[in-house]
Tab-separated table of C-alpha atoms in Angstrom:
chain	number	residue	atom	x	y	z
C	11	UNK	CA	-15.877	-0.448	36.717
C	12	UNK	CA	-14.784	-2.635	33.783
C	13	UNK	CA	-18.404	-2.906	32.657
C	14	UNK	CA	-18.851	0.861	32.929
C	15	UNK	CA	-15.744	1.495	30.825
C	16	UNK	CA	-16.738	-1.116	28.242
C	17	UNK	CA	-20.234	0.342	27.894
C	18	UNK	CA	-18.741	3.771	27.252
C	19	UNK	CA	-16.264	2.421	24.683
C	20	UNK	CA	-18.810	0.317	22.794
C	21	UNK	CA	-20.892	3.445	22.311
C	22	UNK	CA	-17.943	5.591	21.228
C	23	UNK	CA	-17.042	3.051	18.553
C	24	UNK	CA	-20.359	3.682	16.760
C	25	UNK	CA	-19.655	7.359	16.010
C	26	UNK	CA	-19.286	7.054	12.228
C	27	UNK	CA	-19.516	10.778	11.577
C	28	UNK	CA	-16.767	11.538	14.103
C	29	UNK	CA	-14.509	8.872	12.620
C	30	UNK	CA	-15.065	10.285	9.136
C	31	UNK	CA	-14.054	13.720	10.417
C	32	UNK	CA	-10.929	12.291	12.078
C	33	UNK	CA	-10.016	10.377	8.924
C	34	UNK	CA	-10.336	13.517	6.809
C	35	UNK	CA	-7.802	15.182	9.147
C	36	UNK	CA	-5.287	12.380	8.599
C	37	UNK	CA	-5.764	10.847	12.048
C	38	UNK	CA	-6.204	7.338	10.617
C	39	UNK	CA	-2.413	6.934	10.661
C	40	UNK	CA	-2.417	7.507	14.435
C	41	UNK	CA	-5.720	5.913	15.481
C	42	UNK	CA	-6.973	2.437	14.450
C	43	UNK	CA	-9.995	3.855	12.633
C	44	UNK	CA	-10.051	0.879	10.240
C	45	UNK	CA	-10.629	-1.489	13.166
C	46	UNK	CA	-13.516	0.249	14.914
C	47	UNK	CA	-16.082	-2.392	13.909
C	48	UNK	CA	-13.779	-5.179	15.109
C	49	UNK	CA	-13.217	-3.437	18.459
C	50	UNK	CA	-16.957	-2.801	18.758
C	51	UNK	CA	-17.653	-6.525	18.340
C	52	UNK	CA	-14.962	-7.599	20.797
C	53	UNK	CA	-16.027	-5.125	23.472
C	54	UNK	CA	-19.667	-6.122	22.932
C	55	UNK	CA	-18.820	-9.772	23.636
C	56	UNK	CA	-16.745	-8.722	26.659
C	57	UNK	CA	-19.776	-6.873	28.042
C	58	UNK	CA	-21.867	-10.037	27.621
C	59	UNK	CA	-19.261	-12.190	29.404
C	60	UNK	CA	-18.650	-9.681	32.214
C	61	UNK	CA	-22.412	-9.232	32.722
C	62	UNK	CA	-22.939	-12.985	33.140
C	63	UNK	CA	-19.996	-13.171	35.574
C	64	UNK	CA	-21.320	-10.104	37.421
C	65	UNK	CA	-24.792	-11.652	37.767
C	66	UNK	CA	-23.507	-15.056	38.890
C	67	UNK	CA	-21.179	-13.432	41.425
C	68	UNK	CA	-24.078	-11.523	43.006
C	69	UNK	CA	-26.261	-14.634	43.128
C	70	UNK	CA	-23.470	-16.679	44.762
C	71	UNK	CA	-22.765	-13.855	47.204
C	72	UNK	CA	-26.446	-13.629	48.168
C	73	UNK	CA	-26.493	-17.388	48.719
C	74	UNK	CA	-23.500	-17.205	51.051
C	75	UNK	CA	-25.053	-14.282	52.943
C	76	UNK	CA	-28.356	-16.154	53.205
C	77	UNK	CA	-26.670	-19.154	54.813
C	78	UNK	CA	-24.728	-16.951	57.216
C	79	UNK	CA	-27.665	-14.781	58.350
C	80	UNK	CA	-30.657	-17.061	57.861
C	81	UNK	CA	-32.388	-14.412	55.760
C	82	UNK	CA	-34.225	-15.749	52.699
C	83	UNK	CA	-32.158	-15.381	49.517
C	84	UNK	CA	-35.194	-13.883	47.744
C	85	UNK	CA	-35.185	-11.010	50.229
C	86	UNK	CA	-31.606	-10.206	49.249
C	87	UNK	CA	-32.381	-10.427	45.543
C	88	UNK	CA	-35.442	-8.210	45.675
C	89	UNK	CA	-34.386	-5.809	48.417
C	90	UNK	CA	-36.676	-2.786	48.030
C	91	UNK	CA	-34.121	-0.453	49.617
C	92	UNK	CA	-31.157	-1.301	47.360
C	93	UNK	CA	-30.085	1.099	44.618
C	94	UNK	CA	-30.443	4.796	44.029
C	95	UNK	CA	-33.938	3.992	42.766
C	96	UNK	CA	-35.257	1.731	45.565
C	97	UNK	CA	-36.104	-1.810	44.471
C	98	UNK	CA	-34.928	-1.412	40.859
C	99	UNK	CA	-31.490	-3.065	41.105
C	100	UNK	CA	-32.353	-6.750	40.618
C	101	UNK	CA	-35.228	-6.358	38.089
C	102	UNK	CA	-33.173	-3.941	35.987
C	103	UNK	CA	-30.142	-6.236	36.227
C	104	UNK	CA	-32.024	-9.238	34.878
C	105	UNK	CA	-33.605	-7.056	32.159
C	106	UNK	CA	-30.151	-5.777	31.138
C	107	UNK	CA	-28.824	-9.344	30.945
C	108	UNK	CA	-31.809	-10.428	28.843
C	109	UNK	CA	-31.346	-7.522	26.385
C	110	UNK	CA	-27.625	-8.260	26.134
C	111	UNK	CA	-28.211	-11.909	25.329
C	112	UNK	CA	-30.761	-11.007	22.648
C	113	UNK	CA	-28.431	-8.462	21.033
C	114	UNK	CA	-25.461	-10.811	21.259
C	115	UNK	CA	-27.356	-13.769	19.794
C	116	UNK	CA	-28.626	-11.875	16.754
C	117	UNK	CA	-25.289	-10.127	16.226
C	118	UNK	CA	-23.523	-13.381	15.480
C	119	UNK	CA	-21.934	-13.725	12.064
C	120	UNK	CA	-24.194	-16.692	11.204
C	121	UNK	CA	-27.256	-14.451	11.549
C	122	UNK	CA	-25.784	-11.486	9.650
C	123	UNK	CA	-24.470	-13.601	6.784
C	124	UNK	CA	-27.594	-15.763	6.489
C	125	UNK	CA	-29.537	-13.041	4.675
C	126	UNK	CA	-31.422	-11.928	7.815
C	127	UNK	CA	-29.715	-8.595	8.354
C	128	UNK	CA	-33.049	-7.184	9.517
C	129	UNK	CA	-32.891	-9.323	12.683
C	130	UNK	CA	-29.483	-7.900	13.498
C	131	UNK	CA	-30.605	-4.353	12.721
C	132	UNK	CA	-33.800	-4.298	14.781
C	133	UNK	CA	-32.446	-6.212	17.791
C	134	UNK	CA	-29.580	-3.720	17.932
C	135	UNK	CA	-32.171	-1.014	18.561
C	136	UNK	CA	-32.507	-2.592	22.026
C	137	UNK	CA	-29.357	-0.665	22.930
C	138	UNK	CA	-31.579	2.329	23.758
C	139	UNK	CA	-33.480	0.644	26.625
C	140	UNK	CA	-30.221	-1.099	27.580
C	141	UNK	CA	-28.436	2.169	28.358
C	142	UNK	CA	-31.511	3.544	30.099
C	143	UNK	CA	-31.658	0.480	32.344
C	144	UNK	CA	-27.905	0.743	32.964
C	145	UNK	CA	-28.350	4.258	34.351
C	146	UNK	CA	-31.257	3.064	36.511
C	147	UNK	CA	-29.318	-0.006	37.681
C	148	UNK	CA	-26.017	1.590	38.746
C	149	UNK	CA	-25.836	5.004	40.351
C	150	UNK	CA	-22.357	5.915	39.067
C	151	UNK	CA	-22.579	4.660	35.511
C	152	UNK	CA	-23.942	7.986	34.248
C	153	UNK	CA	-20.495	9.533	34.854
C	154	UNK	CA	-19.038	7.102	32.322
C	155	UNK	CA	-21.878	7.373	29.807
C	156	UNK	CA	-22.681	11.091	29.825
C	157	UNK	CA	-19.934	12.006	27.322
C	158	UNK	CA	-20.485	9.138	24.841
C	159	UNK	CA	-24.271	9.555	25.061
C	160	UNK	CA	-24.008	13.278	24.269
C	161	UNK	CA	-21.785	12.589	21.253
C	162	UNK	CA	-24.086	9.779	20.135
C	163	UNK	CA	-27.144	12.006	20.517
C	164	UNK	CA	-25.429	14.807	18.586
C	165	UNK	CA	-24.657	12.436	15.711
C	166	UNK	CA	-28.211	11.103	15.654
C	167	UNK	CA	-29.562	14.663	15.656
C	168	UNK	CA	-27.236	15.648	12.838
C	169	UNK	CA	-28.254	12.619	10.761
C	170	UNK	CA	-31.964	13.321	11.294
C	171	UNK	CA	-31.469	16.944	10.312
C	172	UNK	CA	-29.368	15.937	7.316
C	173	UNK	CA	-32.061	13.541	6.061
C	174	UNK	CA	-35.256	15.395	6.972
C	175	UNK	CA	-34.314	19.067	6.782
C	176	UNK	CA	-31.737	19.125	4.001
C	177	UNK	CA	-31.836	18.470	0.285
C	178	UNK	CA	-28.574	16.536	0.562
C	179	UNK	CA	-30.289	13.584	2.248
C	180	UNK	CA	-33.185	13.166	-0.201
C	181	UNK	CA	-32.976	12.367	-3.875
C	182	UNK	CA	-34.328	9.843	-6.402
C	183	UNK	CA	-33.242	6.791	-8.334
C	184	UNK	CA	-33.196	7.714	-12.027
C	185	UNK	CA	-32.532	4.249	-13.441
C	186	UNK	CA	-32.260	0.627	-12.395
C	187	UNK	CA	-30.163	-1.888	-14.282
C	188	UNK	CA	-30.160	-5.634	-13.740
C	189	UNK	CA	-26.662	-7.115	-13.968
C	190	UNK	CA	-25.480	-10.752	-13.988
C	191	UNK	CA	-25.446	-12.840	-10.801
C	192	UNK	CA	-28.276	-10.948	-9.091
C	193	UNK	CA	-26.703	-7.507	-8.941
C	194	UNK	CA	-28.676	-4.272	-9.309
C	195	UNK	CA	-27.051	-1.041	-10.422
C	196	UNK	CA	-28.776	2.035	-8.989
C	197	UNK	CA	-28.147	5.311	-10.758
C	198	UNK	CA	-29.028	8.092	-8.336
C	199	UNK	CA	-29.432	11.784	-8.977
C	200	UNK	CA	-26.646	13.378	-6.968
C	201	UNK	CA	-28.094	15.733	-4.347
C	202	UNK	CA	-26.823	19.328	-4.261
C	203	UNK	CA	-23.733	19.888	-2.090
C	204	UNK	CA	-23.354	16.125	-1.569
C	205	UNK	CA	-19.578	15.814	-1.393
C	206	UNK	CA	-17.837	12.473	-1.059
C	207	UNK	CA	-14.464	10.864	-1.689
C	208	UNK	CA	-13.643	7.799	-3.746
C	209	UNK	CA	-14.332	4.680	-1.682
C	210	UNK	CA	-16.905	6.292	0.647
C	211	UNK	CA	-20.118	4.532	1.597
C	212	UNK	CA	-23.658	5.634	2.447
C	213	UNK	CA	-26.604	4.215	4.341
C	214	UNK	CA	-29.578	3.882	2.029
C	215	UNK	CA	-33.301	3.871	2.703
C	216	UNK	CA	-35.765	3.174	-0.110
C	217	UNK	CA	-39.345	3.556	1.178
C	218	UNK	CA	-40.694	1.497	-1.748
C	219	UNK	CA	-38.689	-1.482	-0.456
C	220	UNK	CA	-38.821	-0.994	3.340
C	221	UNK	CA	-39.818	2.197	5.091
C	222	UNK	CA	-37.647	1.956	8.209
C	223	UNK	CA	-34.628	-0.052	7.069
C	224	UNK	CA	-31.211	1.453	6.359
C	225	UNK	CA	-28.448	-0.518	4.665
C	226	UNK	CA	-24.821	0.478	3.923
C	227	UNK	CA	-23.448	0.374	0.366
C	228	UNK	CA	-20.216	1.662	-1.128
C	229	UNK	CA	-20.554	4.410	-3.738
C	230	UNK	CA	-19.205	2.829	-6.931
C	231	UNK	CA	-19.005	6.012	-9.016
C	232	UNK	CA	-16.277	8.626	-8.934
C	233	UNK	CA	-16.759	11.907	-7.015
C	234	UNK	CA	-15.863	13.725	-10.251
C	235	UNK	CA	-19.292	12.700	-11.654
C	236	UNK	CA	-21.260	15.784	-10.650
C	237	UNK	CA	-24.724	14.819	-11.923
C	238	UNK	CA	-25.175	11.282	-10.595
C	239	UNK	CA	-23.802	8.574	-8.334
C	240	UNK	CA	-24.140	4.802	-8.559
C	241	UNK	CA	-24.538	1.910	-6.156
C	242	UNK	CA	-24.090	-1.776	-6.975
C	243	UNK	CA	-26.292	-3.967	-4.779
C	244	UNK	CA	-25.956	-7.745	-4.719
C	245	UNK	CA	-28.774	-9.951	-3.418
C	246	UNK	CA	-27.758	-11.128	0.061
C	247	UNK	CA	-30.948	-11.128	2.110
C	248	UNK	CA	-34.521	-9.960	2.512
C	249	UNK	CA	-34.085	-6.257	1.714
C	250	UNK	CA	-31.771	-6.758	-1.254
C	251	UNK	CA	-33.965	-9.618	-2.471
C	252	UNK	CA	-37.051	-7.399	-2.441
C	253	UNK	CA	-35.164	-4.683	-4.329
C	254	UNK	CA	-34.067	-7.166	-6.989
C	255	UNK	CA	-37.588	-8.605	-7.333
C	256	UNK	CA	-38.999	-5.105	-7.709
C	257	UNK	CA	-36.449	-4.370	-10.446
C	258	UNK	CA	-37.364	-7.592	-12.229
C	259	UNK	CA	-41.045	-6.636	-12.170
C	260	UNK	CA	-40.236	-3.159	-13.509
C	261	UNK	CA	-38.060	-4.639	-16.258
C	262	UNK	CA	-40.832	-7.032	-17.280
C	263	UNK	CA	-43.403	-4.235	-17.283
C	264	UNK	CA	-41.162	-1.949	-19.364
C	265	UNK	CA	-40.492	-4.756	-21.813
C	266	UNK	CA	-44.223	-5.278	-22.253
C	267	UNK	CA	-44.792	-1.550	-22.700
C	268	UNK	CA	-42.009	-1.404	-25.249
C	269	UNK	CA	-43.521	-4.336	-27.112
C	270	UNK	CA	-46.927	-2.634	-27.205
C	271	UNK	CA	-45.259	0.596	-28.407
C	272	UNK	CA	-43.624	-1.266	-31.273
C	273	UNK	CA	-46.971	-2.682	-32.314
C	274	UNK	CA	-48.608	0.734	-32.056
C	275	UNK	CA	-45.767	2.264	-34.061
C	276	UNK	CA	-46.227	-0.250	-36.833
C	277	UNK	CA	-49.969	0.340	-36.922
C	278	UNK	CA	-49.858	4.134	-36.714
C	279	UNK	CA	-46.585	4.580	-38.651
C	280	UNK	CA	-45.261	6.937	-36.015
C	281	UNK	CA	-41.950	8.713	-36.570
C	282	UNK	CA	-40.938	8.213	-32.949
C	283	UNK	CA	-39.071	4.976	-32.313
C	284	UNK	CA	-39.894	2.955	-29.222
C	285	UNK	CA	-36.320	3.418	-27.957
C	286	UNK	CA	-36.814	7.192	-27.863
C	287	UNK	CA	-39.795	6.831	-25.570
C	288	UNK	CA	-38.063	4.590	-23.045
C	289	UNK	CA	-36.271	7.354	-21.059
C	290	UNK	CA	-39.601	9.042	-20.506
C	291	UNK	CA	-41.013	5.820	-19.075
C	292	UNK	CA	-37.962	5.433	-16.827
C	293	UNK	CA	-38.340	9.020	-15.656
C	294	UNK	CA	-41.917	8.375	-14.675
C	295	UNK	CA	-40.866	5.297	-12.745
C	296	UNK	CA	-38.221	7.101	-10.619
C	297	UNK	CA	-38.494	6.371	-6.920
C	298	UNK	CA	-37.388	8.376	-3.887
C	299	UNK	CA	-34.321	7.362	-1.916
C	300	UNK	CA	-32.825	8.727	1.307
C	301	UNK	CA	-29.088	8.850	1.975
C	302	UNK	CA	-27.244	8.964	5.287
C	303	UNK	CA	-23.603	9.828	4.772
C	304	UNK	CA	-21.171	9.784	3.192
C	305	UNK	CA	-18.857	7.929	5.546
C	306	UNK	CA	-15.235	7.272	4.753
C	307	UNK	CA	-13.433	3.938	4.590
C	308	UNK	CA	-9.818	2.932	4.514
C	309	UNK	CA	-9.708	3.197	0.702
C	310	UNK	CA	-9.291	6.981	0.851
C	311	UNK	CA	-5.755	6.397	2.174
C	312	UNK	CA	-4.729	5.135	-1.269
C	313	UNK	CA	-3.800	8.644	-2.438
C	314	UNK	CA	-1.232	8.841	0.373
C	315	UNK	CA	0.530	5.604	-0.645
C	316	UNK	CA	3.325	5.345	-3.166
C	317	UNK	CA	2.429	1.815	-4.317
C	318	UNK	CA	-1.098	0.463	-3.784
C	319	UNK	CA	-2.307	-3.084	-4.375
C	320	UNK	CA	-6.105	-3.315	-4.684
C	321	UNK	CA	-7.496	-6.831	-4.137
C	322	UNK	CA	-11.237	-7.330	-4.626
C	323	UNK	CA	-13.341	-10.450	-4.212
C	324	UNK	CA	-16.709	-10.439	-5.995
C	325	UNK	CA	-18.877	-7.409	-5.259
C	326	UNK	CA	-16.085	-6.117	-2.999
C	327	UNK	CA	-14.784	-4.372	-6.109
C	328	UNK	CA	-17.082	-1.351	-5.571
C	329	UNK	CA	-14.690	0.865	-3.526
C	330	UNK	CA	-11.893	0.175	-6.008
C	331	UNK	CA	-14.204	0.881	-8.950
C	332	UNK	CA	-14.784	4.320	-7.465
C	333	UNK	CA	-11.054	4.844	-6.906
C	334	UNK	CA	-10.110	3.701	-10.420
C	335	UNK	CA	-12.785	5.888	-12.033
C	336	UNK	CA	-11.537	8.833	-9.994
C	337	UNK	CA	-7.988	7.981	-11.083
C	338	UNK	CA	-9.024	8.020	-14.764
C	339	UNK	CA	-10.899	11.317	-14.300
C	340	UNK	CA	-7.887	12.972	-12.654
C	341	UNK	CA	-5.624	11.566	-15.352
C	342	UNK	CA	-7.861	12.817	-18.190
C	343	UNK	CA	-8.142	16.282	-16.655
C	344	UNK	CA	-4.337	16.571	-16.851
C	345	UNK	CA	-4.087	15.624	-20.541
C	346	UNK	CA	-2.355	17.908	-22.988
C	347	UNK	CA	-2.439	17.797	-26.790
C	348	UNK	CA	0.805	16.948	-28.547
C	349	UNK	CA	1.805	19.861	-30.868
C	350	UNK	CA	3.040	17.419	-33.537
C	351	UNK	CA	0.437	14.628	-33.727
C	352	UNK	CA	-2.398	16.487	-31.904
C	353	UNK	CA	-3.062	13.404	-29.804
C	354	UNK	CA	-3.959	14.098	-26.184
C	355	UNK	CA	-2.021	12.256	-23.512
C	356	UNK	CA	-0.525	12.746	-20.081
C	357	UNK	CA	3.227	12.237	-19.874
C	358	UNK	CA	3.662	13.171	-16.207
C	359	UNK	CA	1.863	11.861	-13.141
C	360	UNK	CA	-0.878	14.397	-12.240
C	361	UNK	CA	-0.384	16.206	-8.948
C	362	UNK	CA	-4.014	15.387	-8.101
C	363	UNK	CA	-2.973	11.743	-7.547
C	364	UNK	CA	-1.073	12.765	-4.413
C	365	UNK	CA	1.782	10.425	-3.494
C	366	UNK	CA	0.381	7.556	-5.550
C	367	UNK	CA	2.801	6.394	-8.247
C	368	UNK	CA	1.719	2.836	-9.045
C	369	UNK	CA	-1.445	0.727	-8.702
C	370	UNK	CA	-1.878	-3.031	-9.029
C	371	UNK	CA	-5.520	-4.060	-9.335
C	372	UNK	CA	-6.501	-7.678	-8.744
C	373	UNK	CA	-10.161	-8.730	-9.057
C	374	UNK	CA	-11.327	-12.264	-8.271
C	375	UNK	CA	-14.693	-13.630	-9.441
C	376	UNK	CA	-16.247	-17.065	-9.645
C	377	UNK	CA	-17.381	-16.640	-13.260
C	378	UNK	CA	-16.853	-14.408	-16.268
C	379	UNK	CA	-20.314	-12.827	-16.131
C	380	UNK	CA	-19.444	-10.964	-12.930
C	381	UNK	CA	-16.783	-8.950	-14.764
C	382	UNK	CA	-19.617	-7.284	-16.704
C	383	UNK	CA	-20.479	-5.279	-13.578
C	384	UNK	CA	-17.671	-2.858	-14.420
C	385	UNK	CA	-16.788	-3.890	-17.962
C	386	UNK	CA	-16.921	-0.296	-19.250
C	387	UNK	CA	-14.476	0.793	-16.549
C	388	UNK	CA	-12.060	-2.014	-17.437
C	389	UNK	CA	-12.226	-1.145	-21.122
C	390	UNK	CA	-11.666	2.561	-20.376
C	391	UNK	CA	-8.616	1.694	-18.294
C	392	UNK	CA	-7.289	-0.498	-21.072
C	393	UNK	CA	-7.872	2.281	-23.614
C	394	UNK	CA	-5.903	4.779	-21.543
C	395	UNK	CA	-3.063	2.291	-21.064
C	396	UNK	CA	-2.840	1.615	-24.804
C	397	UNK	CA	-1.662	5.179	-25.578
C	398	UNK	CA	2.083	4.930	-26.186
C	399	UNK	CA	4.124	7.337	-24.089
C	400	UNK	CA	1.276	7.847	-21.622
C	401	UNK	CA	2.057	7.731	-17.910
C	402	UNK	CA	-0.786	5.203	-17.524
C	403	UNK	CA	1.263	2.737	-19.553
C	404	UNK	CA	3.332	1.873	-16.482
C	405	UNK	CA	1.130	3.353	-13.766
C	406	UNK	CA	-1.557	0.642	-13.600
C	407	UNK	CA	-1.451	-3.160	-13.816
C	408	UNK	CA	-4.711	-5.116	-13.978
C	409	UNK	CA	-5.187	-8.834	-13.341
C	410	UNK	CA	-8.599	-10.519	-13.400
C	411	UNK	CA	-8.989	-13.968	-11.865
C	412	UNK	CA	-11.798	-16.454	-12.322
C	413	UNK	CA	-12.077	-19.242	-9.749
C	414	UNK	CA	-15.480	-20.795	-10.331
C	415	UNK	CA	-14.934	-22.829	-13.494
C	416	UNK	CA	-16.742	-26.144	-13.733
C	417	UNK	CA	-14.017	-27.850	-15.764
C	418	UNK	CA	-12.678	-30.949	-14.007
C	419	UNK	CA	-8.871	-30.791	-14.043
C	420	UNK	CA	-6.403	-33.593	-13.663
C	421	UNK	CA	-6.350	-34.379	-9.891
C	422	UNK	CA	-2.601	-35.035	-10.099
C	423	UNK	CA	-2.016	-31.409	-11.111
C	424	UNK	CA	-2.782	-28.959	-8.252
C	425	UNK	CA	-3.655	-25.894	-10.372
C	426	UNK	CA	-4.202	-25.157	-14.016
C	427	UNK	CA	-3.695	-21.632	-15.285
C	428	UNK	CA	-4.401	-20.219	-18.711
C	429	UNK	CA	-4.127	-16.633	-19.889
C	430	UNK	CA	-6.810	-15.187	-22.139
C	431	UNK	CA	-6.615	-11.803	-23.859
C	432	UNK	CA	-9.770	-9.811	-23.031
C	433	UNK	CA	-9.442	-6.435	-24.749
C	434	UNK	CA	-5.804	-6.254	-23.701
C	435	UNK	CA	-6.538	-7.049	-20.043
C	436	UNK	CA	-4.881	-10.093	-18.573
C	437	UNK	CA	-7.495	-12.662	-17.562
C	438	UNK	CA	-6.197	-15.630	-15.609
C	439	UNK	CA	-8.572	-18.591	-15.357
C	440	UNK	CA	-7.803	-20.928	-12.481
C	441	UNK	CA	-9.291	-24.406	-12.575
C	442	UNK	CA	-9.653	-25.691	-9.040
C	443	UNK	CA	-9.377	-29.297	-7.952
C	444	UNK	CA	-12.853	-30.851	-7.868
C	445	UNK	CA	-12.393	-31.883	-4.228
C	446	UNK	CA	-12.279	-28.245	-3.074
C	447	UNK	CA	-15.431	-26.421	-2.038
C	448	UNK	CA	-16.763	-23.890	-4.552
C	449	UNK	CA	-19.278	-22.153	-2.291
C	450	UNK	CA	-17.044	-19.128	-1.689
C	451	UNK	CA	-14.697	-17.065	-3.802
C	452	UNK	CA	-11.342	-18.700	-3.206
C	453	UNK	CA	-7.897	-18.169	-4.654
C	454	UNK	CA	-5.148	-20.740	-4.065
C	455	UNK	CA	-2.407	-19.550	-1.719
C	456	UNK	CA	0.435	-20.166	-4.137
C	457	UNK	CA	-1.223	-17.982	-6.806
C	458	UNK	CA	-1.642	-15.087	-4.359
C	459	UNK	CA	1.933	-15.671	-3.224
C	460	UNK	CA	3.113	-15.393	-6.834
C	461	UNK	CA	1.183	-12.132	-7.310
C	462	UNK	CA	2.721	-10.710	-4.142
C	463	UNK	CA	6.170	-11.850	-5.241
C	464	UNK	CA	5.786	-10.082	-8.596
C	465	UNK	CA	4.587	-6.896	-6.881
C	466	UNK	CA	7.493	-7.010	-4.423
C	467	UNK	CA	10.004	-7.339	-7.286
C	468	UNK	CA	8.501	-4.403	-9.203
C	469	UNK	CA	7.990	-2.093	-6.238
C	470	UNK	CA	10.763	0.224	-5.213
C	471	UNK	CA	9.394	0.860	-1.767
C	472	UNK	CA	6.596	0.160	0.660
C	473	UNK	CA	3.432	-1.489	-0.685
C	474	UNK	CA	0.004	-0.952	0.895
C	475	UNK	CA	-2.637	-3.611	0.265
C	476	UNK	CA	-6.306	-2.606	0.224
C	477	UNK	CA	-8.678	-5.557	0.422
C	478	UNK	CA	-12.452	-5.885	0.163
C	479	UNK	CA	-14.140	-9.257	-0.202
C	480	UNK	CA	-14.895	-12.558	1.565
C	481	UNK	CA	-13.404	-13.154	5.003
C	482	UNK	CA	-11.941	-16.519	3.939
C	483	UNK	CA	-9.857	-14.833	1.255
C	484	UNK	CA	-8.922	-11.989	3.624
C	485	UNK	CA	-7.071	-14.393	5.904
C	486	UNK	CA	-4.948	-15.630	2.986
C	487	UNK	CA	-4.183	-12.062	1.850
C	488	UNK	CA	-3.315	-10.986	5.395
C	489	UNK	CA	-0.894	-13.904	5.773
C	490	UNK	CA	0.847	-12.955	2.531
C	491	UNK	CA	1.101	-9.328	3.663
C	492	UNK	CA	2.920	-10.454	6.811
C	493	UNK	CA	5.202	-12.678	4.733
C	494	UNK	CA	6.236	-9.923	2.313
C	495	UNK	CA	6.098	-7.016	4.758
C	496	UNK	CA	3.187	-5.235	3.057
C	497	UNK	CA	0.776	-3.020	4.964
C	498	UNK	CA	-2.718	-4.580	5.086
C	499	UNK	CA	-5.988	-2.636	5.244
C	500	UNK	CA	-9.471	-4.095	4.946
C	501	UNK	CA	-12.766	-2.440	4.082
């Protein structure tokens, strides 16, 4: 019965659309909707362990019965009368165990993080024959699975209808931009009636890259942008690598075309500059893209917090970029012109910000080039904060950290810290000891502790920490949240 219950739960925990609906109704404060992936993994491993124990127990039991009765053990194993489908019990049992081991092996973190997400994705499709074999193997399991399977089938049907029969699931990429450190910015024409919240994510399929592969990415633009939406994709495997290579080829081809246009312009003395013709070339090179979503994450809870601390590591900044852009849009929509100086500003916190009254934004990168991913956003935030008397003056604090410097510090000094003024934004450069590994984004514990201490001193109430980034840094942030009594949520 434990296996039956676990199989039902592991299926229920994949209902992304249902969880998005529950989150939009405020049920995330009552249900652990932020931990569904974690619970799905744990229950999946429990199913693997219980299935091995279940199989070994039957084999041992058949061996004992064989010794007691003198009947060959093979006759017990392959009894053609056992099961509600005669003779199917043992073959289906071994097939189920084989499928489980395959899914479990390729679901391991080493496989998913090695850039071979496709192996994880396609082997997980074996869940379909797995559940079919489960129903054939055990006569009562259908009572446990009928509800979850119906909900799962309804979600799949809705997603297929959303993608194939609706304009909301099909659109096109209008521009591709190569950014530092192998990041591609996709600007997508926003489909009609495609509504999403700041911090939401979508599953993306680009037939030009791979026809049957879907990959999740956080929407990095604000929902207030009605004409377009953006995704920032960092190279992390086969699919993202192919997308980046395709963008590089397009960029090289456009550069050559632009060069030829300049030569032709000089020869023909045309009045049209080569820069004016580039948008037309980009429009011709638009490619179709399919969207499945949007699905909500924990970041949408930020509007219900009084004091939010956003901590991003590397490309994990995307949900917070969406939130901060939405914050600026809501702030600008509430601006009023001063009758004396005619300068527009907002002196009161807009009601559209909900309960949110203060935001601390902390972004950690290994090098300065990565900050160019959202440099315009950072400069816009700094511009709004520079208006004297504006509510944004004290509403938002930004700290940018760089951890990947190659400078060799004095080994007798644990950490070196210097502050650099970057358009009014505080940039803290941390030089790490050369003995420490630099393969992952890493922030020393005492620096994070100091940030948390400063936030605790400035906050007048409960602080909620929203984190998105490497798992190694998440453990440090979680420990500090427990130390200072902050609420921790992870994308």
